[in-house]
mmCIF file of C-alpha atoms and ligand atoms in Angstrom:
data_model
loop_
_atom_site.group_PDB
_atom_site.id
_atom_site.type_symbol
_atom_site.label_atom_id
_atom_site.label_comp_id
_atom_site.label_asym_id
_atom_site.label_seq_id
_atom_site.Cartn_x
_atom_site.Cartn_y
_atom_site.Cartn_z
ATOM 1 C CA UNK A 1 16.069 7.148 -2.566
ATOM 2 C CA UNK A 2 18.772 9.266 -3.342
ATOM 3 C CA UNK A 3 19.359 10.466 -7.721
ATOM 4 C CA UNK A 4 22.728 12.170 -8.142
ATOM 5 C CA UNK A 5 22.723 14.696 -5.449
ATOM 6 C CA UNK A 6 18.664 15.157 -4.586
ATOM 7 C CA UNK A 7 16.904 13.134 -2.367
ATOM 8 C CA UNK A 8 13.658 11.705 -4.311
ATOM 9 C CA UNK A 9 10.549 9.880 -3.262
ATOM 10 C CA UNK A 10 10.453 5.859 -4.305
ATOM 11 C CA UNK A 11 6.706 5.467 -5.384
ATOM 12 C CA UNK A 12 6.613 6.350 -8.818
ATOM 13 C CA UNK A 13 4.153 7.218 -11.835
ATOM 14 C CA UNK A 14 5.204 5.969 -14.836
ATOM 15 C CA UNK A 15 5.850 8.577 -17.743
ATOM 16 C CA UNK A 16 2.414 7.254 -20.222
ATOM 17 C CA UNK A 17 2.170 9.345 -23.517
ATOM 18 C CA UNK A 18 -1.265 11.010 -23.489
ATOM 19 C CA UNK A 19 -1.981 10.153 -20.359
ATOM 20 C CA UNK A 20 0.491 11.002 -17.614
ATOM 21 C CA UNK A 21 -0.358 15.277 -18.086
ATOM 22 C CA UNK A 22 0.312 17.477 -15.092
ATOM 23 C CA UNK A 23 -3.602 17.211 -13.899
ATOM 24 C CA UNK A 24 -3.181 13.524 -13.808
ATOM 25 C CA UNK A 25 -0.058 13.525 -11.994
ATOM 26 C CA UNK A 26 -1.250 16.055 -9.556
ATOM 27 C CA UNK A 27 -3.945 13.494 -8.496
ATOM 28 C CA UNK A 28 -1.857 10.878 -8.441
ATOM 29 C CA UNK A 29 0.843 13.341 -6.109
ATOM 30 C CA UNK A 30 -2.342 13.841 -3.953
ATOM 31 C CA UNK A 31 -2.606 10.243 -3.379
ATOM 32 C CA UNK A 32 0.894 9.749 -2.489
ATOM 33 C CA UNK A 33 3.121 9.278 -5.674
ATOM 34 C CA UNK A 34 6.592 10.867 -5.028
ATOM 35 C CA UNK A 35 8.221 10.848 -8.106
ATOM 36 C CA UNK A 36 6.295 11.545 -11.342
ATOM 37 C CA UNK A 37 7.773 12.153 -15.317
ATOM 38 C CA UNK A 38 6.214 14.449 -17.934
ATOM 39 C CA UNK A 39 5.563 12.476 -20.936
ATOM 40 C CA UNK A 40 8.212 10.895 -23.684
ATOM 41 C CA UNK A 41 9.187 14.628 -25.537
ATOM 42 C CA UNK A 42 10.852 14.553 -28.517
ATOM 43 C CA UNK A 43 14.157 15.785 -28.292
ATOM 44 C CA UNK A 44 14.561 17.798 -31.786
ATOM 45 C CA UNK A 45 10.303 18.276 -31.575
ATOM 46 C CA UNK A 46 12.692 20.764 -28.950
ATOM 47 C CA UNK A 47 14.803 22.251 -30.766
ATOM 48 C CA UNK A 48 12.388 23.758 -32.985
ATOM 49 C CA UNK A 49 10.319 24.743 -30.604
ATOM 50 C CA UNK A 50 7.545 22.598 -31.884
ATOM 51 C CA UNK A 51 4.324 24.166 -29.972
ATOM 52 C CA UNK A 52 2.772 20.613 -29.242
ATOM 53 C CA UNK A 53 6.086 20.517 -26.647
ATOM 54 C CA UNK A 54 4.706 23.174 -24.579
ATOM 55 C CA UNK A 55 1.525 21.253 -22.469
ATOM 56 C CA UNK A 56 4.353 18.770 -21.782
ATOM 57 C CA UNK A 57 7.074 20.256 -20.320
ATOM 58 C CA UNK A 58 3.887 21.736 -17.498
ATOM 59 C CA UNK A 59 5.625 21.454 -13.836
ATOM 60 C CA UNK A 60 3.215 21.465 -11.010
ATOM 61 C CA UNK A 61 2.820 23.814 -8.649
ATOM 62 C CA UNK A 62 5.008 22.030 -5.741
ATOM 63 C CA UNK A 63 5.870 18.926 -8.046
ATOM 64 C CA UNK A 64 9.190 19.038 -6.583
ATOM 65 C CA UNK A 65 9.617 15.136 -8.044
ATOM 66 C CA UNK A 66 9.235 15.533 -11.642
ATOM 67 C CA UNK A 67 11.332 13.950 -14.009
ATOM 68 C CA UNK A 68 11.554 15.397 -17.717
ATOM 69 C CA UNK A 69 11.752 12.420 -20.135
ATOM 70 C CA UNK A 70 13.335 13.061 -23.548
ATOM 71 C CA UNK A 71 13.431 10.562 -26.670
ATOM 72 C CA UNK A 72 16.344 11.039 -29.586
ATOM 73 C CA UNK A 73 19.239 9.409 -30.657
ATOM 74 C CA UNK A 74 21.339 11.718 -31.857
ATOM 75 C CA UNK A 75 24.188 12.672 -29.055
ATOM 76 C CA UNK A 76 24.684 16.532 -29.912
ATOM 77 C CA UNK A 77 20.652 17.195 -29.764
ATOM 78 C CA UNK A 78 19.892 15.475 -26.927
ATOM 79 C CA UNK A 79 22.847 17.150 -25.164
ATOM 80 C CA UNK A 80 21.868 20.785 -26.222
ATOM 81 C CA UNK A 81 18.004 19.975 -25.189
ATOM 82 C CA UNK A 82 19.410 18.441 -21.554
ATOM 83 C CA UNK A 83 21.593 21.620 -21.394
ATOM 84 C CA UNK A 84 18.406 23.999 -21.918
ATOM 85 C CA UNK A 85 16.015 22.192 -19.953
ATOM 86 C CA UNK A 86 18.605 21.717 -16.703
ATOM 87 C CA UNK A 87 17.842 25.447 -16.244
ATOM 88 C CA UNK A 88 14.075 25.098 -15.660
ATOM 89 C CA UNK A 89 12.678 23.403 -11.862
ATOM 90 C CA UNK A 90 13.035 19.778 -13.029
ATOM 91 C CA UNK A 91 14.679 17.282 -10.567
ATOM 92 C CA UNK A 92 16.314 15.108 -13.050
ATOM 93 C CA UNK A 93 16.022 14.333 -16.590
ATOM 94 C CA UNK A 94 15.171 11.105 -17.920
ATOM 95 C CA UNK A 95 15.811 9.306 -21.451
ATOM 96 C CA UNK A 96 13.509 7.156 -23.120
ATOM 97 C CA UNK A 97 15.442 3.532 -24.478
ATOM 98 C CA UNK A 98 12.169 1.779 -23.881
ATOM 99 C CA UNK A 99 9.417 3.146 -26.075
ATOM 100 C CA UNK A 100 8.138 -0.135 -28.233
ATOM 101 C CA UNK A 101 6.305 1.823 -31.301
ATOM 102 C CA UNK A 102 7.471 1.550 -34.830
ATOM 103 C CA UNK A 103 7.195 4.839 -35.691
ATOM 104 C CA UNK A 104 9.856 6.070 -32.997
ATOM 105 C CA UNK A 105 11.837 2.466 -33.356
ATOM 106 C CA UNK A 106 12.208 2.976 -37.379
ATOM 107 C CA UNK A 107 14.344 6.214 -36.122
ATOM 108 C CA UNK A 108 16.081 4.434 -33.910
ATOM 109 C CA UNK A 109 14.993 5.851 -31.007
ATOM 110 C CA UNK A 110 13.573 4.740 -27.757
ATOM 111 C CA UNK A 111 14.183 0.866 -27.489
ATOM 112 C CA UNK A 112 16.079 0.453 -30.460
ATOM 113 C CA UNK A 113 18.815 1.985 -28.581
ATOM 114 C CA UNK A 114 19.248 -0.964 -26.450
ATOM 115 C CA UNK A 115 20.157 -2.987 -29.685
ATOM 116 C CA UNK A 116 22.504 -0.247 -30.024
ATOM 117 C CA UNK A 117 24.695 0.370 -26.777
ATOM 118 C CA UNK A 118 27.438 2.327 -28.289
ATOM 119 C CA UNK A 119 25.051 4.924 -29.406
ATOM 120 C CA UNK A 120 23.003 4.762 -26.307
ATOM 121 C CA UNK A 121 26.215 5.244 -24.074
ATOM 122 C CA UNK A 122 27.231 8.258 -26.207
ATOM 123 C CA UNK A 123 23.641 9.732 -25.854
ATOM 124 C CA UNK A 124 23.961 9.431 -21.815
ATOM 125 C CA UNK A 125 27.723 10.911 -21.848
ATOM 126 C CA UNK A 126 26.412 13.883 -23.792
ATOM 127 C CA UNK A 127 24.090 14.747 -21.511
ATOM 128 C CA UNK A 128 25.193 13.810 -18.335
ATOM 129 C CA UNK A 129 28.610 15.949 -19.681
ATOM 130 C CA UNK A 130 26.460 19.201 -19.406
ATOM 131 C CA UNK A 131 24.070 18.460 -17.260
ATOM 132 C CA UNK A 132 24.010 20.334 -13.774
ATOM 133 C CA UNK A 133 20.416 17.361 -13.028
ATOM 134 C CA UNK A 134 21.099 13.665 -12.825
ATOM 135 C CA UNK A 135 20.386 12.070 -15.959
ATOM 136 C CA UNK A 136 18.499 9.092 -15.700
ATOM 137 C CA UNK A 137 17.421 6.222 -18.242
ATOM 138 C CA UNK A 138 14.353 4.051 -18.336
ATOM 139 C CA UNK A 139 15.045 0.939 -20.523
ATOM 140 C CA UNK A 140 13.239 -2.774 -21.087
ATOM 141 C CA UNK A 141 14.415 -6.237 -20.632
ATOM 142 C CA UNK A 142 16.066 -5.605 -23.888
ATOM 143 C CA UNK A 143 14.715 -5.499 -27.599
ATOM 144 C CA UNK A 144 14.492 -8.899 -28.906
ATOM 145 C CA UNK A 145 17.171 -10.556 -26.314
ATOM 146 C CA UNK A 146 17.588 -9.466 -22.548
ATOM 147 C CA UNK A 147 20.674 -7.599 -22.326
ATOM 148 C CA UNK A 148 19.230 -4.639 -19.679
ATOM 149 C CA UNK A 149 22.389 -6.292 -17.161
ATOM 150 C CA UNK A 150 25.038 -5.462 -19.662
ATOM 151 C CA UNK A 151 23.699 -2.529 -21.316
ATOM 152 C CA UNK A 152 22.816 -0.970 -17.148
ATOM 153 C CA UNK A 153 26.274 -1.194 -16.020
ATOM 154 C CA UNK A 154 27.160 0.569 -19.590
ATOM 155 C CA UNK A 155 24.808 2.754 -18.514
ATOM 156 C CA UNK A 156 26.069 3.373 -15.516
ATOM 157 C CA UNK A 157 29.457 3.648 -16.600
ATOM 158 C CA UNK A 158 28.467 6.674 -18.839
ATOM 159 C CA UNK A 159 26.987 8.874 -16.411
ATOM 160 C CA UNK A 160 23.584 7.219 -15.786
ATOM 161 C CA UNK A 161 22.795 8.426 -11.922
ATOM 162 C CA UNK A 162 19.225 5.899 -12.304
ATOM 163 C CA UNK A 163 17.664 2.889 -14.352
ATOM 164 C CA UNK A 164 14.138 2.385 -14.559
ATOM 165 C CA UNK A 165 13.669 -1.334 -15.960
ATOM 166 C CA UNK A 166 10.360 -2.472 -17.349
ATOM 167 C CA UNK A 167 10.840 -6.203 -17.405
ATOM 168 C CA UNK A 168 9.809 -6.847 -20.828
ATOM 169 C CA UNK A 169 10.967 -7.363 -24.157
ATOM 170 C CA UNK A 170 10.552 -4.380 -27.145
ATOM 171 C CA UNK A 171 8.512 -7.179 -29.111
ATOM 172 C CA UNK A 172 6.588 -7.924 -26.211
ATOM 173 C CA UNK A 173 5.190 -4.630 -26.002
ATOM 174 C CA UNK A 174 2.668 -4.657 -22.786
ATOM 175 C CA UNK A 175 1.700 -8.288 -23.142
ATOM 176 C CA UNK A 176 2.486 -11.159 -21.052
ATOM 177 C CA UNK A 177 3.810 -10.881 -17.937
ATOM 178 C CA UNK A 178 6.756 -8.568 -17.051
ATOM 179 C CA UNK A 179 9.730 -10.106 -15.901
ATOM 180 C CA UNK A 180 11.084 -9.325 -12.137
ATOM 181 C CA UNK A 181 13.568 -11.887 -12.623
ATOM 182 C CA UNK A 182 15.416 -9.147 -14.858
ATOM 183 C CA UNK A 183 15.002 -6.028 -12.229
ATOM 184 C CA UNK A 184 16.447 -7.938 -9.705
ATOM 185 C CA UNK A 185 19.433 -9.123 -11.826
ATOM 186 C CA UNK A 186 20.110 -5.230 -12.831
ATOM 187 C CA UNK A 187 19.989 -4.119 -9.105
ATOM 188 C CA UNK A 188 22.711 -6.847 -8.032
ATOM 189 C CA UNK A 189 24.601 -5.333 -11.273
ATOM 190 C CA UNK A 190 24.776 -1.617 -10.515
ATOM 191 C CA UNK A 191 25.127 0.643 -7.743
ATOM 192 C CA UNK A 192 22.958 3.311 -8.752
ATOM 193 C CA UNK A 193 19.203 3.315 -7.576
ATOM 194 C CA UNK A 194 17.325 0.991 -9.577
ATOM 195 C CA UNK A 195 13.281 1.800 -10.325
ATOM 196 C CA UNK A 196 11.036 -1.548 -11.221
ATOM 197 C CA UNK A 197 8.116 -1.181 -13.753
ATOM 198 C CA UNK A 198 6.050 -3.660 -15.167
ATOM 199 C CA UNK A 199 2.597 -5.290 -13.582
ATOM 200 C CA UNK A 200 2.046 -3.276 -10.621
ATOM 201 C CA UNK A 201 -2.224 -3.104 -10.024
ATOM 202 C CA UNK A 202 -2.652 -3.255 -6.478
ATOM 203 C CA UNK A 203 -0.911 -2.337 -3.588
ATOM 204 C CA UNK A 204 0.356 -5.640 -2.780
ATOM 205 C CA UNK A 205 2.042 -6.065 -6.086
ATOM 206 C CA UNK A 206 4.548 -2.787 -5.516
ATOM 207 C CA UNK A 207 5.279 -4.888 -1.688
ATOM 208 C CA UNK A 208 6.390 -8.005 -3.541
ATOM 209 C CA UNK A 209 8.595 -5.986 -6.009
ATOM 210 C CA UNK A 210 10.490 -4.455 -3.566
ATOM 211 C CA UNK A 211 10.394 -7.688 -1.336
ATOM 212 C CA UNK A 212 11.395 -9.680 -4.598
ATOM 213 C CA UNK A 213 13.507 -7.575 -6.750
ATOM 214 C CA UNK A 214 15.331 -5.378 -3.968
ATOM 215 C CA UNK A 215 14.932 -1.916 -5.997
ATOM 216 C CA UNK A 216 15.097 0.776 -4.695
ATOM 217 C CA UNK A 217 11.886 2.410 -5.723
ATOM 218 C CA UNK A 218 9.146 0.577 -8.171
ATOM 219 C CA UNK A 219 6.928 2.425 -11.213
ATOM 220 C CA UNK A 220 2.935 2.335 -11.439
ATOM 221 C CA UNK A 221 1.925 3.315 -14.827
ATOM 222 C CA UNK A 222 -1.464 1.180 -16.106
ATOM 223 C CA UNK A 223 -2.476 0.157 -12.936
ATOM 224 C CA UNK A 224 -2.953 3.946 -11.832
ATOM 225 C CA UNK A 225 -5.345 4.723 -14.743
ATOM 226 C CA UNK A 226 -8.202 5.955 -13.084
ATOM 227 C CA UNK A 227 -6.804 4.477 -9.898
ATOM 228 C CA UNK A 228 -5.035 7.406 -8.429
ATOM 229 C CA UNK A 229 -5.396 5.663 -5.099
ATOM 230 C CA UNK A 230 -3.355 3.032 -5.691
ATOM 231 C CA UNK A 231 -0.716 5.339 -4.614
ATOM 232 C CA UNK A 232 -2.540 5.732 -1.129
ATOM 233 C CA UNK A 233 -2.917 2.076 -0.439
ATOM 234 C CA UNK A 234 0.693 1.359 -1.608
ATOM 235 C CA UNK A 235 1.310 4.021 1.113
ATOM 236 C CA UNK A 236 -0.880 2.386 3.684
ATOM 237 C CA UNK A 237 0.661 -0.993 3.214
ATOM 238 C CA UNK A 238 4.184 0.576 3.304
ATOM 239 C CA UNK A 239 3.478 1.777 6.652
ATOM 240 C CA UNK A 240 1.414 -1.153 7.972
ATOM 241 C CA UNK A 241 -2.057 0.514 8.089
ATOM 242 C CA UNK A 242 -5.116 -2.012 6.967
ATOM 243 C CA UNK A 243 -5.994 -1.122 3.504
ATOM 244 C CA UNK A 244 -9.914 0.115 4.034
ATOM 245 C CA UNK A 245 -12.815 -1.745 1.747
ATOM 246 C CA UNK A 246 -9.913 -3.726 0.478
ATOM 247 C CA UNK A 247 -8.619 -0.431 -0.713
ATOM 248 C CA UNK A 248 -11.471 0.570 -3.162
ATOM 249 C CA UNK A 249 -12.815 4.044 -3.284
ATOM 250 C CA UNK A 250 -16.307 4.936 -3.088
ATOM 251 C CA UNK A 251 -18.629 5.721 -5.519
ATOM 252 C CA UNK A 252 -19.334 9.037 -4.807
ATOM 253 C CA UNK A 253 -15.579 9.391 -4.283
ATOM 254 C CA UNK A 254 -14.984 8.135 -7.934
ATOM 255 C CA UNK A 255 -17.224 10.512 -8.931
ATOM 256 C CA UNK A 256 -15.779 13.419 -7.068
ATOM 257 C CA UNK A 257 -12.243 12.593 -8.237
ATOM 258 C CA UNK A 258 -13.620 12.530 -11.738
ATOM 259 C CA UNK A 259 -15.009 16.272 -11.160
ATOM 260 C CA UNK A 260 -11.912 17.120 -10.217
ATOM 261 C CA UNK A 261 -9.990 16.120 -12.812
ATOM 262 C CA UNK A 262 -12.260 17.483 -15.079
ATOM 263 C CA UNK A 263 -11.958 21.135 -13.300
ATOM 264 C CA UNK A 264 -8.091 20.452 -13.446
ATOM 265 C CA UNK A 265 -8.028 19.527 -17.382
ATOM 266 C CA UNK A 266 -9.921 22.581 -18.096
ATOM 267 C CA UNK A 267 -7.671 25.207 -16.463
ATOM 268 C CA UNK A 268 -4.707 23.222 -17.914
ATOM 269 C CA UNK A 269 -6.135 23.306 -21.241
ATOM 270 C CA UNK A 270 -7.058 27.433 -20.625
ATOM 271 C CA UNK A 271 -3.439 27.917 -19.813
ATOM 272 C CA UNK A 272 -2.637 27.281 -23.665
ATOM 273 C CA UNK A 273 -4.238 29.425 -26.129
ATOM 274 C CA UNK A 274 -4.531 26.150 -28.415
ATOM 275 C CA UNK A 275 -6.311 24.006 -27.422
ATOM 276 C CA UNK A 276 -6.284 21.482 -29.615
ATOM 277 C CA UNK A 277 -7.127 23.475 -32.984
ATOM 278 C CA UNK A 278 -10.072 21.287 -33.955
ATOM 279 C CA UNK A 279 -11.792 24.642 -33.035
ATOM 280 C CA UNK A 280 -13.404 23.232 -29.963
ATOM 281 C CA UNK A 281 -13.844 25.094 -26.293
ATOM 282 C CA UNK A 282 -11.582 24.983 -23.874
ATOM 283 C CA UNK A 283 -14.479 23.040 -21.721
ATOM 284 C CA UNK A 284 -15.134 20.748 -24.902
ATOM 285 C CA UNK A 285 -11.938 19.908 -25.495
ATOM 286 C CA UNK A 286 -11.560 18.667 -21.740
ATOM 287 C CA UNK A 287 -14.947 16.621 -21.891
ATOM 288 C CA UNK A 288 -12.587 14.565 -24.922
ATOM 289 C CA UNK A 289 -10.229 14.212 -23.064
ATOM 290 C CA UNK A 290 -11.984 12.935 -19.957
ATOM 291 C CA UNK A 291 -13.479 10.146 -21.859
ATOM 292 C CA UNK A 292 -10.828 8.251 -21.735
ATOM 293 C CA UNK A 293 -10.169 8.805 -18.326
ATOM 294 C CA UNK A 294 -13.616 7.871 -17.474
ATOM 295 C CA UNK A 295 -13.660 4.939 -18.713
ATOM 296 C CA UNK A 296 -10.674 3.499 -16.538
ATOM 297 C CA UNK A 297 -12.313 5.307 -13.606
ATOM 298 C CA UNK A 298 -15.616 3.507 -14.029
ATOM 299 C CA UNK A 299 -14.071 -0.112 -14.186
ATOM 300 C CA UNK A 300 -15.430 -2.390 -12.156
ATOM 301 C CA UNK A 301 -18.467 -0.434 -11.225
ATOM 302 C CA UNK A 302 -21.626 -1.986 -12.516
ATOM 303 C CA UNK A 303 -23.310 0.109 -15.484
ATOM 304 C CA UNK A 304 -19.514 1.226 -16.381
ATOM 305 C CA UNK A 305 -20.316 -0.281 -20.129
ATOM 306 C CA UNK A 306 -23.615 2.281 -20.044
ATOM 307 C CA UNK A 307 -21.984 5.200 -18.444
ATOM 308 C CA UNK A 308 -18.740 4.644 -21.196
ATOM 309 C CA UNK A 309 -21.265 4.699 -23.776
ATOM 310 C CA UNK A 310 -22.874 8.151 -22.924
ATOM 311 C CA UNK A 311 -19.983 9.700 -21.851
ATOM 312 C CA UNK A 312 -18.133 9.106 -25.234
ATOM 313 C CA UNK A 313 -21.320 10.996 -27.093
ATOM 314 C CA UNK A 314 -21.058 14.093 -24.832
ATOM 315 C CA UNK A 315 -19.873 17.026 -26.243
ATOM 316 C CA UNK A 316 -20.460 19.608 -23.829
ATOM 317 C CA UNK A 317 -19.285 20.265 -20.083
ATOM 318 C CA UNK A 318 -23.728 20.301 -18.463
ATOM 319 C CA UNK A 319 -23.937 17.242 -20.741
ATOM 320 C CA UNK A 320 -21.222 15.300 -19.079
ATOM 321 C CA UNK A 321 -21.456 16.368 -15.695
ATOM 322 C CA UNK A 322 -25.505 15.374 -16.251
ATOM 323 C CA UNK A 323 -24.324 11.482 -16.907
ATOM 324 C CA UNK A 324 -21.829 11.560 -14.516
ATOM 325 C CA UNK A 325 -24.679 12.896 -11.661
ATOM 326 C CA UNK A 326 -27.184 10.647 -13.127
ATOM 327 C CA UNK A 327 -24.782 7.530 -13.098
ATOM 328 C CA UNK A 328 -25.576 4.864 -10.424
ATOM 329 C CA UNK A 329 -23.197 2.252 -10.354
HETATM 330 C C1 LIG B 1 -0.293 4.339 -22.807
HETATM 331 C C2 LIG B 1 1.137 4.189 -22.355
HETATM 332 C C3 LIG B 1 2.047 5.194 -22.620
HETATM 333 C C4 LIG B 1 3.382 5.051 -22.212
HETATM 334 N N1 LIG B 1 4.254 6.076 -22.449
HETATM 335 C C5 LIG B 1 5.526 5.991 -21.998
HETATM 336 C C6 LIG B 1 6.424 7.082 -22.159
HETATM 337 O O1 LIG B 1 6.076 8.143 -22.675
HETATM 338 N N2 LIG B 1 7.701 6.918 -21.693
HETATM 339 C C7 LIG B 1 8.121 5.752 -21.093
HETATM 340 O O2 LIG B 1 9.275 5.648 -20.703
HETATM 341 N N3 LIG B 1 7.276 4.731 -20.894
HETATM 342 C C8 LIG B 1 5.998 4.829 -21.323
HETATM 343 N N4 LIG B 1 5.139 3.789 -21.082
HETATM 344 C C9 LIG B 1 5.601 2.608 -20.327
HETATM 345 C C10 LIG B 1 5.258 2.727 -18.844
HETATM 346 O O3 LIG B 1 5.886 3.842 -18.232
HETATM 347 C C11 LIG B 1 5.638 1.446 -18.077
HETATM 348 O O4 LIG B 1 7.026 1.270 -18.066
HETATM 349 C C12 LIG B 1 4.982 0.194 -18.677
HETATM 350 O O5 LIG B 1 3.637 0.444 -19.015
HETATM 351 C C13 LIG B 1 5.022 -0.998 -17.707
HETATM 352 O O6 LIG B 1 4.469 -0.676 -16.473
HETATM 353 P P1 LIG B 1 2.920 -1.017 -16.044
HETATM 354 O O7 LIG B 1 2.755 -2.508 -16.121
HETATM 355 O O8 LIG B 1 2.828 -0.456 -14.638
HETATM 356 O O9 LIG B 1 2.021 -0.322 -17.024
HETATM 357 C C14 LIG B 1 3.808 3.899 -21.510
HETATM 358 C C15 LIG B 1 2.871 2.894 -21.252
HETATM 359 C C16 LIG B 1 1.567 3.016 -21.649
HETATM 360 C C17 LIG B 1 0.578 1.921 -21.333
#
């Protein structure tokens, strides 16, 4: 798939706030995602320099892929943050029209700019204007009606070099099922590469949305929640290789991923003298963290209610990495 002027891979990770960090995405790389997104950053969070920016603008080490997403709606800021961040390794930069929650829709910003085209089509001119990376623009079905055909070839018109469509409405949230119907009907609209989201949990389900959309590169974001290898077996159908024990890892592979990723979150955590200012460890602060992340990678296990439990009590790294050795699914 080619954005703009660089050549980009087609299996994506959706950008998830608070989740998609650079230690996730590095695992998910691993496993065979080629195009990844920081989190949604607040555009004027930029422009004063707000610390809490700083973990989230992380760039792998070889995440040649990565996408820097940026929320705003006012033209001039998002402009002069695209400007500034075009001179740092990203590969493209992405704006947020899709983001559902109140807080950021009362500002008008993230999918309240599809109710809003004139000010989202000034947004992308701004940027793409003084932009030396492809802008790109991830957007939903639309906010209360489905306009994402009209509002992608506006879009388009205004410098947009890719549209990531989530096929569901603002006030639908995550709920229900995501509409296809929609990604296809943007791809027959524009000619720039179009990226499907929405509903993607196993391998088979990224086949049928390229088989039933025709995009040009589809968007895991839930389904690789403690599933990094969802990326692998998308991969190994892709290519026509079996997908081994129906594609489910291992325990002890679970469990070594998990290790991992713990080891990962702490030396991300170390790189930022804050941690979190609740005056914890670096190691403590990246058990918290983890629990989360457990929890999706112990789903479907049996005991994965028990091991939840205790994980969500520890506090310290020999206390966690006692459950997680003790844990017998
Ligand atoms: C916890 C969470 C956080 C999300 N954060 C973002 C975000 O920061 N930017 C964005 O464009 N989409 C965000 N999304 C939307 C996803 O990228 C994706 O489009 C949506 O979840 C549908 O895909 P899925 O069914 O594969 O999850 C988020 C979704 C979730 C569940």
């Amino acid at each position: 798939m080619r954005i703009g002027n660089i050549e980009t891979g087609n299996i994506a990770l959706g950008p998830m706030a608070g989740f998609s960090d650079m230690p996730f995405r590095a695992l998910c790389r691993e496993q065979g995602a080629s195009l990844t997104y920081t989190e949604m950053i607040s555009a004027k969070a930029l422009m004063y320099n707000n610390r809490n920016t700083i973990p989230l603008l992380t760039i792998g080490d070889g995440e040649d892929c990565l996408g820097v997403q940026l929320f705003g709606s006012e033209p001039d800021v998002m402009a002069e943050q695209a400007a500034r961040l075009c001179t740092k390794p990203y590969a493209f930069i992405d704006i947020n029209m899709g983001c559902p929650v109140p807080k950021i829709v009362n500002n008008g910003e993230g999918s309240a700019l599809m109710k809003d085209p004139e000010k989202a089509a000034a947004i992308i001119k701004a940027m793409s204007e003084v932009s030396s990376k492809p802008v790109t623009v991830k957007i939903r079905k639309g906010f209360n009606n489905a306009n994402a055909v009209d509002f992608a070839r506006l879009a388009q018109d205004s410098g947009a070099a890719a549209i990531t469509v989530h096929g569901r409405l603002r006030e639908e949230y995550y709920s229900g099922k995501a509409d296809w119907d929609i990604i296809r009907q943007v791809k027959q609209a524009v000619s720039v590469p179009v990226i499907g989201s929405g509903d993607i949990f196993k391998a088979e389900d990224a086949i049928r949305m390229f088989e039933e959309t025709g995009c040009d590169g589809i968007m895991v974001a839930r389904g690789a929640r403690g599933n990094p290898w969802i990326f692998r077996q998308i991969r190994d159908l892709m290519e026509g290789r079996p997908l081994v024990n129906d594609g489910r890892p291992e325990l002890e592979e679970v469990k070594e991923m998990i290790i991992r990723h713990l080891n990962m979150q702490i030396e991300f955590i170390r790189g930022f003298s804050q941690p979190d200012g609740r005056g914890l460890s670096v190691e403590e602060a990246a058990v918290r963290q983890m629990r989360t992340h457990v929890g999706f990678y112990s789903a479907g296990f049996s005991n994965s209610a028990s091991l939840r439990r205790k994980i969500n009590s520890a506090e310290t790294l020999d206390e966690f990495l006692t459950i997680l050795t003790k844990w017998d699914a």
